[in-house]
CSV table of C-alpha atoms in Angstrom, one decimal:
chain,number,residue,atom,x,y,z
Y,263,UNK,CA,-18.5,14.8,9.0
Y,264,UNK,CA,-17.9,12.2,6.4
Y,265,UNK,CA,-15.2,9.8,7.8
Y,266,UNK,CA,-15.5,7.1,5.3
Y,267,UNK,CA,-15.5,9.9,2.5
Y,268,UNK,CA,-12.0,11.4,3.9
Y,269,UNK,CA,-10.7,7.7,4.2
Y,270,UNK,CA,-12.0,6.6,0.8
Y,271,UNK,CA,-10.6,9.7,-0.9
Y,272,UNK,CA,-7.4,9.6,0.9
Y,273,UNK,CA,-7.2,6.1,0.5
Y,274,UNK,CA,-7.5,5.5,-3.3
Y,275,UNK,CA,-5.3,9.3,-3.8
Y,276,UNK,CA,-2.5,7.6,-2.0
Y,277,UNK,CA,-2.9,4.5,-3.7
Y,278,UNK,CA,-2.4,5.9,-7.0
Y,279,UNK,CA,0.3,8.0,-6.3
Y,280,UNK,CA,2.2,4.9,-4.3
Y,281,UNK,CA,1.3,2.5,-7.8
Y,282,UNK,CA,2.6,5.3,-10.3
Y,283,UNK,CA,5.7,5.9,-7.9
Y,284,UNK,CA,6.7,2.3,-7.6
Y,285,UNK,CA,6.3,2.5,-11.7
Y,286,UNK,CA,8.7,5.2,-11.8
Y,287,UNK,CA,11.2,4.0,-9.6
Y,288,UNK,CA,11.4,1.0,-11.4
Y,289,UNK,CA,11.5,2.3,-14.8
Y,290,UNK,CA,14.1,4.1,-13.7
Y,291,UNK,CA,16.3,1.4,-12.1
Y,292,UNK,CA,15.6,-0.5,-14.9
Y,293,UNK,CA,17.6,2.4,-17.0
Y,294,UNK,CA,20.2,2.2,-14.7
Y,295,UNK,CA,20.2,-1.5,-15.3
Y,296,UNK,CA,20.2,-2.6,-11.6
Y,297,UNK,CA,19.4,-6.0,-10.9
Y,298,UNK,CA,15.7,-6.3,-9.9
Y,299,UNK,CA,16.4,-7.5,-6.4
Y,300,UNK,CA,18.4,-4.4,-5.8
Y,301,UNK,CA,15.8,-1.9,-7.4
Y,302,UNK,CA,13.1,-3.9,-5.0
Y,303,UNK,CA,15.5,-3.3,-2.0
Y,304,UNK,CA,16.1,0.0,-2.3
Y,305,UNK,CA,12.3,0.5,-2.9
Y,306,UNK,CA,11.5,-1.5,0.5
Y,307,UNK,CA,13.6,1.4,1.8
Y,308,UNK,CA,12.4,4.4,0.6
Y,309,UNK,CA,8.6,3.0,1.9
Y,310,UNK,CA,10.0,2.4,4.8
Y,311,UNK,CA,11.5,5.8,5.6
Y,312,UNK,CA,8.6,7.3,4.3
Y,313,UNK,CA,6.0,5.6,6.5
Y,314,UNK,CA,8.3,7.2,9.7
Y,315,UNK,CA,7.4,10.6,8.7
Y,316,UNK,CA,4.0,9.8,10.2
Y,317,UNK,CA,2.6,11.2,12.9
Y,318,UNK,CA,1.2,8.4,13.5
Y,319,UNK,CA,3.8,6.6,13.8
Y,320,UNK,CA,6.1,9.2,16.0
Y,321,UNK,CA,3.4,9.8,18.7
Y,322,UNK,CA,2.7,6.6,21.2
Y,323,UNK,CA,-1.3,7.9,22.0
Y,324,UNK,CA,-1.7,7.9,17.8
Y,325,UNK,CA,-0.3,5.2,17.2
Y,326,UNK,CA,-2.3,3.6,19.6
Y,327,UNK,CA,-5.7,4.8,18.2
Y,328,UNK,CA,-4.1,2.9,15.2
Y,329,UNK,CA,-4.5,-0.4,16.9
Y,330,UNK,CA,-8.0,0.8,18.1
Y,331,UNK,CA,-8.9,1.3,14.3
Y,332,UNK,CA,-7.6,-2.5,13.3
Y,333,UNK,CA,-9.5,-3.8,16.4
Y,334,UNK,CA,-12.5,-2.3,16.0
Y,335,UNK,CA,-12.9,-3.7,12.5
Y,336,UNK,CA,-13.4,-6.8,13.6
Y,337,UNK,CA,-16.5,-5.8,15.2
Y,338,UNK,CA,-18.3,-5.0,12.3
Y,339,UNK,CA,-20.0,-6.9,9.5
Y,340,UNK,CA,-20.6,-4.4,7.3
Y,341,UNK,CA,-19.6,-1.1,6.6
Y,342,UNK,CA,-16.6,-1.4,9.1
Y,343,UNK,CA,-14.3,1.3,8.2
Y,344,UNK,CA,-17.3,3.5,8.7
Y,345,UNK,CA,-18.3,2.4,12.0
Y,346,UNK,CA,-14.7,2.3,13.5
Y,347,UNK,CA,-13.9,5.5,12.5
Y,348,UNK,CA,-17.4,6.7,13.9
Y,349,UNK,CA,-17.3,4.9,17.0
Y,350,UNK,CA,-14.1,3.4,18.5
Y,351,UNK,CA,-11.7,5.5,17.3
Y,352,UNK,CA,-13.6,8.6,17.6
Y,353,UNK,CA,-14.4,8.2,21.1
Y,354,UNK,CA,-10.4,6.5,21.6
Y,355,UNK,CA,-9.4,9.9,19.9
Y,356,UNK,CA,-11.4,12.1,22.5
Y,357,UNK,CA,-9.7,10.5,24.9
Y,358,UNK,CA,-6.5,11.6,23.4
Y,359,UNK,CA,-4.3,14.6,25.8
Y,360,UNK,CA,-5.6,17.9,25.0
Y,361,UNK,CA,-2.0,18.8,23.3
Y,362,UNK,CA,-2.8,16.5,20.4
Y,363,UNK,CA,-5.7,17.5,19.9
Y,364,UNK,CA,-5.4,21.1,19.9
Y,365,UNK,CA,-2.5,20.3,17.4
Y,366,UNK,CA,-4.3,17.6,15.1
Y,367,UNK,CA,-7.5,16.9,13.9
Y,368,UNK,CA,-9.5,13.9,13.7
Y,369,UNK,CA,-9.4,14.5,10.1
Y,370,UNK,CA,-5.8,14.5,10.0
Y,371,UNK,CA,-5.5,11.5,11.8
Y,372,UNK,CA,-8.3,10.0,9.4
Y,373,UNK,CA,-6.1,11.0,6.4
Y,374,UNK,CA,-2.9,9.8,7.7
Y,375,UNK,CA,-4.5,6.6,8.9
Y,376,UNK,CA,-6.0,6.2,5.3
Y,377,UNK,CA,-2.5,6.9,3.8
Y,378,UNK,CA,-0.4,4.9,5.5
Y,379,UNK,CA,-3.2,2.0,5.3
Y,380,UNK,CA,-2.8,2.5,1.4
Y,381,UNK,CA,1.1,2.2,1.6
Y,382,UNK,CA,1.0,-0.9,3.7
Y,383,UNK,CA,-1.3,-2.5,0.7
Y,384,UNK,CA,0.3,-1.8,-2.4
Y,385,UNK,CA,3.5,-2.6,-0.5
Y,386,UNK,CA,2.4,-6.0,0.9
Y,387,UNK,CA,1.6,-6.4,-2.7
Y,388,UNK,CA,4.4,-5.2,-4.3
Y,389,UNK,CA,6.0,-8.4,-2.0
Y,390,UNK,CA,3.9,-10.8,-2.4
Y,391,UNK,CA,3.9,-10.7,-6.2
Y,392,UNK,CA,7.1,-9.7,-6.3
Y,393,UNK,CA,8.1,-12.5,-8.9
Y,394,UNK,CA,5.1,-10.9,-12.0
Y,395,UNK,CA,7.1,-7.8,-11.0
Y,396,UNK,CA,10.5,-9.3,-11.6
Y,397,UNK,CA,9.1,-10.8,-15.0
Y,398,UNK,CA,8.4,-7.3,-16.4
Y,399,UNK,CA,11.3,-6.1,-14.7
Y,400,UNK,CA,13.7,-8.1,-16.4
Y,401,UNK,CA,11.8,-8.3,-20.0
Y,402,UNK,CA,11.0,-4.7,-20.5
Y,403,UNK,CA,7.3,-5.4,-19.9
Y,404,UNK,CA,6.7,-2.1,-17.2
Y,405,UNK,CA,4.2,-1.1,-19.0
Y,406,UNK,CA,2.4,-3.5,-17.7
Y,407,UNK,CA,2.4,-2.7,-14.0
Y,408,UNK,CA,-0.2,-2.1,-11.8
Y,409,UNK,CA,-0.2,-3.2,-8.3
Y,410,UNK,CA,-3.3,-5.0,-7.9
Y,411,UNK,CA,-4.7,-8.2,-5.2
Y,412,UNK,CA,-5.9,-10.9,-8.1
Y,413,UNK,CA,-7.6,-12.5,-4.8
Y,414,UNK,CA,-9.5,-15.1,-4.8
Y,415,UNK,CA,-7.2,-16.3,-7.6
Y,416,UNK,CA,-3.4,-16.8,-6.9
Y,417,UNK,CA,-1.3,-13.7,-9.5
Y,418,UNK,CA,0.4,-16.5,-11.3
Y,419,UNK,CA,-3.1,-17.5,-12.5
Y,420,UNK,CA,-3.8,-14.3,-13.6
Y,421,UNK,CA,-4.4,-13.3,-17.1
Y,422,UNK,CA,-1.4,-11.1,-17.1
Y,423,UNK,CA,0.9,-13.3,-15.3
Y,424,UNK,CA,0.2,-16.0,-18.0
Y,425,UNK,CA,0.4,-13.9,-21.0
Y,426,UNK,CA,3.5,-12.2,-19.9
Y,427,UNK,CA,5.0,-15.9,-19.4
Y,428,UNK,CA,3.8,-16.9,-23.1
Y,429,UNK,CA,5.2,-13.7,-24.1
Y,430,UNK,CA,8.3,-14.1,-23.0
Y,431,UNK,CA,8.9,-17.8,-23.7
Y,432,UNK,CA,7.9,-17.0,-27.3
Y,433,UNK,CA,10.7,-14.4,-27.3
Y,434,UNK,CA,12.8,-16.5,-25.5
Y,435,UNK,CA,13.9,-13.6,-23.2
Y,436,UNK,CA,12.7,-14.4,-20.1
Y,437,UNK,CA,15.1,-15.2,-17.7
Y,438,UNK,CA,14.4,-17.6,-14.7
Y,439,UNK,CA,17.3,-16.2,-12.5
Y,440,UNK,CA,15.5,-15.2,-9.6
């Protein structure tokens, strides 16, 4: 079996649909005209209560092999999601009660892993550049989204960033009211 294939794919499918979501929902806050700090909070909140519909998350031995996935990364220099999944966390999930695993796969627990490893991303991203986000928030500039680590640079360095701040100072619509 191909674990890094069912992570990757998982992985990046989950990605997208979390970006395009968070696009939504804003656009349609926006429309609503709620402040942005409201339209992030209630966004926290609907991740939030979407992550606890996770297996892994509701069962203790799961949740578990969780931590035995981010462990086991660290003992790895290259190709570490691959080898965790093949070797740790296999063997962890073997150990696993016969009721789990009778009811769910390794696969599954792959694909959930993969999923909610996806949704902790774009939403530690979605806080951490929070103020970009604000900027096309409140200057009509959603097209513009994408939820995206500008690592090793700092986002307010970023291309974007600084032509959506020229942008806006040239209109003279962008408002500092954070």
């Amino acid at each position: 079996m191909d674990y890094l294939n069912i992570y990757n794919s998982n992985y990046n499918k989950a990605y997208r649909i979390g970006e395009s979501f968070l696009k939504h929902k804003l656009i349609q806050f926006s429309k609503e005209t709620l402040s942005f700090g409201k339209a992030f909070n209630i966004i926290r909140e609907l991740i939030e209560n979407f992550e606890k519909n996770f297996s892994i998350n509701k069962e203790h031995q799961l949740s578990e092999l969780k931590h035995v996935y981010q462990n086991s990364l660290r003992n790895y220099s290259k190709n570490e999601i691959e080898l965790a999944l093949k070797n740790e966390v296999k063997k962890g999930f073997l150990k696993l009660s016969l009721d789990i695993q009778n009811n769910y796969s390794y696969e599954s627990f792959i694909k959930e892993l993969a999923i909610r490893n996806a949704i902790n991303e774009f939403s530690r991203l979605f806080s951490n550049h929070s103020d970009l986000f604000k900027m096309m928030y409140d200057n009509d500039y959603l097209d513009l989204f994408e939820i995206k680590d500008y690592y090793p640079i700092d986002f307010r360095d970023s291309k974007v960033y600084i032509d959506l701040l020229i942008s806006c100072s040239l209109n003279h619509t962008y408002r500092i009211d954070c």
